Amino acid sequence: MDDGGRQLDAHLQAFERPPYDLTVGPGRESDNRQFGELLERLRWKAGISRADAAAKLGFSSEYLRLIEVGKRTPALGQVPKFLDAYGADGEIEGVQPGGERPDLIVIDPLNDEPVVVEFISRIREARRIALDGPPDEVDGQVDPGQPKRRPHDRPSAIRAVELGMVVSLLTQADDSTLRKIREILEGEIDHPGRASSR
C-alpha cells in the first residue's frame, strides 16, 4: 500500500463523523470550483492530459474542462471512473467507525491530506425527502416531541454508534443470519413493535 493509501486508512480509523470539507452540487460555486481543482490535481499527478482523461472517462475535453473549473460537477456515480482513471486513493460511501457514510474521501495530491466531499443534487434531495423515515427512538420508545427524522439527517451520536456496531456485526454474519435479520427488520418497518415480540 502506498503512502496515500496508508493515510486514507489512518483517516478512516481516526474520525467519528465526517466534517465535510466540500459540498458540491447546485448553488455551491466555491466548493464546486475547489472540487474541480482537486480533480485537476489528481489528473496532473497521474500524468494524464485533459484529452486523454476525457477519452478514458467518456467525456468531451470541454466537459472535463468545465468540471475542472467548477462550472459542472460530476454525479457521485461518476466518481469511481475518475478514481480509476487517475489511479487516485479514495473511498466512496464507505461506512466509518461511527456509522457515518460520507459520499467521498479522497487524498489531495497537493498536501497528501484527506478531503471529505458531500454530493448534493436536486434529484438526490427530492429522493431523500420522499423517503421520509421514522422518528428517532430512545430505548425503543418514539419521542413524540422530536421532529420526524429523514434518512439524510445526521443520526444522534448514540444512534450512530449503534448503527456502526450493527454494521460491524452484519459484516461477520453468514447468509442465513443476514436473511433472518432482514426479515425481522422488514417486519419491524411494516408493523412496528410486532417483529420484536417474536
mmCIF file of C-alpha atoms in Angstrom:
data_model
loop_
_atom_site.group_PDB
_atom_site.id
_atom_site.type_symbol
_atom_site.label_atom_id
_atom_site.label_comp_id
_atom_site.label_asym_id
_atom_site.label_seq_id
_atom_site.Cartn_x
_atom_site.Cartn_y
_atom_site.Cartn_z
ATOM 1 C CA MET A 1 0.000 0.000 0.000
ATOM 2 C CA ASP A 2 1.418 3.445 -0.881
ATOM 3 C CA ASP A 3 1.580 6.463 1.447
ATOM 4 C CA GLY A 4 -1.738 7.847 0.183
ATOM 5 C CA GLY A 5 -3.477 4.543 0.907
ATOM 6 C CA ARG A 6 -1.980 4.413 4.412
ATOM 7 C CA GLN A 7 -3.054 7.995 5.092
ATOM 8 C CA LEU A 8 -6.565 7.249 3.882
ATOM 9 C CA ASP A 9 -6.758 4.165 6.123
ATOM 10 C CA ALA A 10 -5.466 6.161 9.108
ATOM 11 C CA HIS A 11 -8.009 8.910 8.448
ATOM 12 C CA LEU A 12 -10.862 6.409 8.140
ATOM 13 C CA GLN A 13 -9.913 4.917 11.513
ATOM 14 C CA ALA A 14 -9.475 8.284 13.243
ATOM 15 C CA PHE A 15 -12.690 10.204 12.799
ATOM 16 C CA GLU A 16 -16.180 9.601 14.110
ATOM 17 C CA ARG A 17 -18.299 11.797 11.872
ATOM 18 C CA PRO A 18 -17.182 13.438 8.679
ATOM 19 C CA PRO A 19 -16.614 17.151 8.823
ATOM 20 C CA TYR A 20 -17.298 17.773 5.149
ATOM 21 C CA ASP A 21 -14.511 19.735 3.536
ATOM 22 C CA LEU A 22 -16.546 20.301 0.383
ATOM 23 C CA THR A 23 -20.234 20.068 -0.507
ATOM 24 C CA VAL A 24 -20.606 20.006 -4.271
ATOM 25 C CA GLY A 25 -23.685 20.445 -6.409
ATOM 26 C CA PRO A 26 -26.195 23.122 -7.426
ATOM 27 C CA GLY A 27 -25.583 26.521 -5.862
ATOM 28 C CA ARG A 28 -22.207 25.545 -4.349
ATOM 29 C CA GLU A 29 -19.941 27.561 -6.658
ATOM 30 C CA SER A 30 -16.942 27.874 -4.331
ATOM 31 C CA ASP A 31 -16.930 24.191 -3.350
ATOM 32 C CA ASN A 32 -17.589 23.130 -6.961
ATOM 33 C CA ARG A 33 -14.546 25.138 -8.061
ATOM 34 C CA GLN A 34 -12.375 23.639 -5.297
ATOM 35 C CA PHE A 35 -13.556 20.123 -6.157
ATOM 36 C CA GLY A 36 -12.803 20.735 -9.850
ATOM 37 C CA GLU A 37 -9.308 21.906 -8.895
ATOM 38 C CA LEU A 38 -8.870 18.757 -6.786
ATOM 39 C CA LEU A 39 -9.838 16.575 -9.756
ATOM 40 C CA GLU A 40 -7.420 18.518 -11.942
ATOM 41 C CA ARG A 41 -4.602 17.936 -9.416
ATOM 42 C CA LEU A 42 -5.404 14.215 -9.398
ATOM 43 C CA ARG A 43 -5.207 14.194 -13.206
ATOM 44 C CA TRP A 44 -1.879 16.056 -13.154
ATOM 45 C CA LYS A 45 -0.461 13.649 -10.563
ATOM 46 C CA ALA A 46 -1.465 10.766 -12.824
ATOM 47 C CA GLY A 47 0.371 12.478 -15.706
ATOM 48 C CA ILE A 48 -2.673 12.370 -17.976
ATOM 49 C CA SER A 49 -3.597 15.110 -20.433
ATOM 50 C CA ARG A 50 -7.113 16.505 -20.336
ATOM 51 C CA ALA A 51 -7.839 14.965 -23.759
ATOM 52 C CA ASP A 52 -6.641 11.503 -22.663
ATOM 53 C CA ALA A 53 -8.537 11.738 -19.361
ATOM 54 C CA ALA A 54 -11.700 12.806 -21.168
ATOM 55 C CA ALA A 55 -11.400 9.819 -23.504
ATOM 56 C CA LYS A 56 -10.938 7.438 -20.530
ATOM 57 C CA LEU A 57 -13.915 8.976 -18.748
ATOM 58 C CA GLY A 58 -16.167 9.045 -21.804
ATOM 59 C CA PHE A 59 -16.486 12.862 -21.722
ATOM 60 C CA SER A 60 -15.556 15.560 -24.178
ATOM 61 C CA SER A 61 -12.441 17.571 -23.298
ATOM 62 C CA GLU A 62 -14.638 20.656 -22.978
ATOM 63 C CA TYR A 63 -16.960 18.952 -20.475
ATOM 64 C CA LEU A 64 -13.957 17.828 -18.405
ATOM 65 C CA ARG A 65 -12.622 21.403 -18.520
ATOM 66 C CA LEU A 66 -15.983 22.665 -17.207
ATOM 67 C CA ILE A 67 -15.763 20.166 -14.337
ATOM 68 C CA GLU A 68 -12.190 21.199 -13.521
ATOM 69 C CA VAL A 69 -13.110 24.905 -13.372
ATOM 70 C CA GLY A 70 -16.203 24.176 -11.267
ATOM 71 C CA LYS A 71 -18.853 25.075 -13.835
ATOM 72 C CA ARG A 72 -20.140 21.471 -13.811
ATOM 73 C CA THR A 73 -19.948 18.752 -11.181
ATOM 74 C CA PRO A 74 -19.872 15.036 -11.818
ATOM 75 C CA ALA A 75 -22.525 12.893 -10.201
ATOM 76 C CA LEU A 76 -21.374 10.712 -7.324
ATOM 77 C CA GLY A 77 -21.909 7.690 -9.580
ATOM 78 C CA GLN A 78 -19.256 9.034 -11.968
ATOM 79 C CA VAL A 79 -16.587 9.459 -9.287
ATOM 80 C CA PRO A 80 -15.340 5.829 -9.430
ATOM 81 C CA LYS A 81 -14.404 6.461 -13.074
ATOM 82 C CA PHE A 82 -12.272 9.429 -12.015
ATOM 83 C CA LEU A 83 -10.566 7.462 -9.229
ATOM 84 C CA ASP A 84 -9.846 4.553 -11.607
ATOM 85 C CA ALA A 85 -8.687 6.735 -14.498
ATOM 86 C CA TYR A 86 -6.377 8.759 -12.241
ATOM 87 C CA GLY A 87 -5.230 5.894 -10.013
ATOM 88 C CA ALA A 88 -6.306 8.017 -7.032
ATOM 89 C CA ASP A 89 -6.715 6.885 -3.434
ATOM 90 C CA GLY A 90 -10.308 7.314 -2.347
ATOM 91 C CA GLU A 91 -13.347 5.677 -0.836
ATOM 92 C CA ILE A 92 -16.956 6.138 -1.893
ATOM 93 C CA GLU A 93 -19.777 5.798 0.638
ATOM 94 C CA GLY A 94 -17.636 3.688 2.958
ATOM 95 C CA VAL A 95 -19.061 3.018 6.414
ATOM 96 C CA GLN A 96 -16.900 4.735 9.009
ATOM 97 C CA PRO A 97 -16.320 3.620 12.610
ATOM 98 C CA GLY A 98 -19.066 5.936 13.913
ATOM 99 C CA GLY A 99 -21.587 4.625 11.370
ATOM 100 C CA GLU A 100 -21.296 7.607 9.019
ATOM 101 C CA ARG A 101 -21.117 7.098 5.253
ATOM 102 C CA PRO A 102 -19.513 10.147 3.676
ATOM 103 C CA ASP A 103 -20.029 10.291 -0.078
ATOM 104 C CA LEU A 104 -16.321 10.539 -0.873
ATOM 105 C CA ILE A 105 -12.990 10.643 0.908
ATOM 106 C CA VAL A 106 -10.034 11.256 -1.409
ATOM 107 C CA ILE A 107 -6.379 12.100 -0.795
ATOM 108 C CA ASP A 108 -5.388 15.521 -2.162
ATOM 109 C CA PRO A 109 -2.055 15.122 -4.005
ATOM 110 C CA LEU A 110 -1.133 18.716 -3.157
ATOM 111 C CA ASN A 111 -0.744 18.079 0.587
ATOM 112 C CA ASP A 112 -1.452 14.326 0.997
ATOM 113 C CA GLU A 113 -4.416 15.175 3.255
ATOM 114 C CA PRO A 114 -7.832 13.515 3.005
ATOM 115 C CA VAL A 115 -10.696 15.588 1.628
ATOM 116 C CA VAL A 116 -14.244 14.620 2.667
ATOM 117 C CA VAL A 117 -16.823 15.504 -0.001
ATOM 118 C CA GLU A 118 -20.611 15.518 0.124
ATOM 119 C CA PHE A 119 -22.551 15.461 -3.153
ATOM 120 C CA ILE A 120 -25.927 17.136 -3.453
ATOM 121 C CA SER A 121 -28.322 17.272 -6.374
ATOM 122 C CA ARG A 122 -31.931 18.230 -6.833
ATOM 123 C CA ILE A 123 -32.851 14.648 -7.733
ATOM 124 C CA ARG A 124 -30.974 13.204 -4.767
ATOM 125 C CA GLU A 125 -32.538 15.690 -2.329
ATOM 126 C CA ALA A 126 -36.032 15.039 -3.701
ATOM 127 C CA ARG A 127 -35.448 11.305 -3.310
ATOM 128 C CA ARG A 128 -34.249 11.773 0.297
ATOM 129 C CA ILE A 129 -37.296 13.876 1.190
ATOM 130 C CA ALA A 130 -39.643 11.376 -0.485
ATOM 131 C CA LEU A 131 -38.158 8.556 1.613
ATOM 132 C CA ASP A 132 -39.121 10.284 4.865
ATOM 133 C CA GLY A 133 -38.123 7.941 7.671
ATOM 134 C CA PRO A 134 -39.459 7.134 11.134
ATOM 135 C CA PRO A 135 -38.796 9.388 14.120
ATOM 136 C CA ASP A 136 -35.777 8.782 16.317
ATOM 137 C CA GLU A 137 -36.324 6.338 19.142
ATOM 138 C CA VAL A 138 -34.775 6.256 22.584
ATOM 139 C CA ASP A 139 -34.637 2.782 24.136
ATOM 140 C CA GLY A 140 -37.284 1.597 21.686
ATOM 141 C CA GLN A 141 -39.697 4.426 22.539
ATOM 142 C CA VAL A 142 -40.742 7.034 19.998
ATOM 143 C CA ASP A 143 -40.336 10.558 21.363
ATOM 144 C CA PRO A 144 -43.415 12.475 20.144
ATOM 145 C CA GLY A 145 -41.700 15.768 20.988
ATOM 146 C CA GLN A 146 -38.983 15.206 18.392
ATOM 147 C CA PRO A 147 -39.457 16.141 14.726
ATOM 148 C CA LYS A 148 -39.603 13.317 12.236
ATOM 149 C CA ARG A 149 -36.114 12.171 11.173
ATOM 150 C CA ARG A 150 -35.406 11.935 7.467
ATOM 151 C CA PRO A 151 -32.777 9.482 6.118
ATOM 152 C CA HIS A 152 -30.367 12.308 5.251
ATOM 153 C CA ASP A 153 -30.466 13.833 8.752
ATOM 154 C CA ARG A 154 -27.429 13.005 10.820
ATOM 155 C CA PRO A 155 -28.142 10.322 13.412
ATOM 156 C CA SER A 156 -27.607 11.149 17.057
ATOM 157 C CA ALA A 157 -24.228 10.092 18.461
ATOM 158 C CA ILE A 158 -25.819 7.132 20.289
ATOM 159 C CA ARG A 159 -27.670 6.031 17.166
ATOM 160 C CA ALA A 160 -24.518 6.379 15.044
ATOM 161 C CA VAL A 161 -22.592 4.137 17.453
ATOM 162 C CA GLU A 162 -25.413 1.578 17.446
ATOM 163 C CA LEU A 163 -25.570 1.618 13.632
ATOM 164 C CA GLY A 164 -21.796 1.220 13.422
ATOM 165 C CA MET A 165 -21.905 -1.772 15.775
ATOM 166 C CA VAL A 166 -24.771 -3.385 13.847
ATOM 167 C CA VAL A 167 -22.995 -2.916 10.522
ATOM 168 C CA SER A 168 -19.798 -4.338 12.004
ATOM 169 C CA LEU A 169 -21.676 -7.423 13.221
ATOM 170 C CA LEU A 170 -23.505 -7.816 9.908
ATOM 171 C CA THR A 171 -20.224 -7.993 8.008
ATOM 172 C CA GLN A 172 -19.362 -11.086 10.057
ATOM 173 C CA ALA A 173 -22.746 -12.859 9.741
ATOM 174 C CA ASP A 174 -23.436 -15.772 7.398
ATOM 175 C CA ASP A 175 -26.079 -15.599 4.637
ATOM 176 C CA SER A 176 -28.754 -17.388 6.658
ATOM 177 C CA THR A 177 -28.367 -14.962 9.567
ATOM 178 C CA LEU A 178 -28.469 -11.981 7.200
ATOM 179 C CA ARG A 179 -31.756 -13.231 5.685
ATOM 180 C CA LYS A 180 -33.286 -13.640 9.170
ATOM 181 C CA ILE A 181 -32.172 -10.163 10.222
ATOM 182 C CA ARG A 182 -33.551 -8.656 7.014
ATOM 183 C CA GLU A 183 -36.924 -10.356 7.637
ATOM 184 C CA ILE A 184 -37.006 -9.062 11.216
ATOM 185 C CA LEU A 185 -36.184 -5.521 10.100
ATOM 186 C CA GLU A 186 -38.713 -5.591 7.274
ATOM 187 C CA GLY A 187 -41.351 -6.855 9.709
ATOM 188 C CA GLU A 188 -40.479 -4.098 12.176
ATOM 189 C CA ILE A 189 -40.728 -1.418 9.487
ATOM 190 C CA ASP A 190 -44.057 -2.775 8.165
ATOM 191 C CA HIS A 191 -45.537 -3.423 11.632
ATOM 192 C CA PRO A 192 -43.654 -1.526 14.379
ATOM 193 C CA GLY A 193 -43.488 -3.393 17.672
ATOM 194 C CA ARG A 194 -44.659 -6.772 16.344
ATOM 195 C CA ALA A 195 -41.348 -8.108 14.968
ATOM 196 C CA SER A 196 -39.502 -7.613 18.258
ATOM 197 C CA SER A 197 -42.106 -9.598 20.214
ATOM 198 C CA ARG A 198 -41.428 -12.846 18.290
#
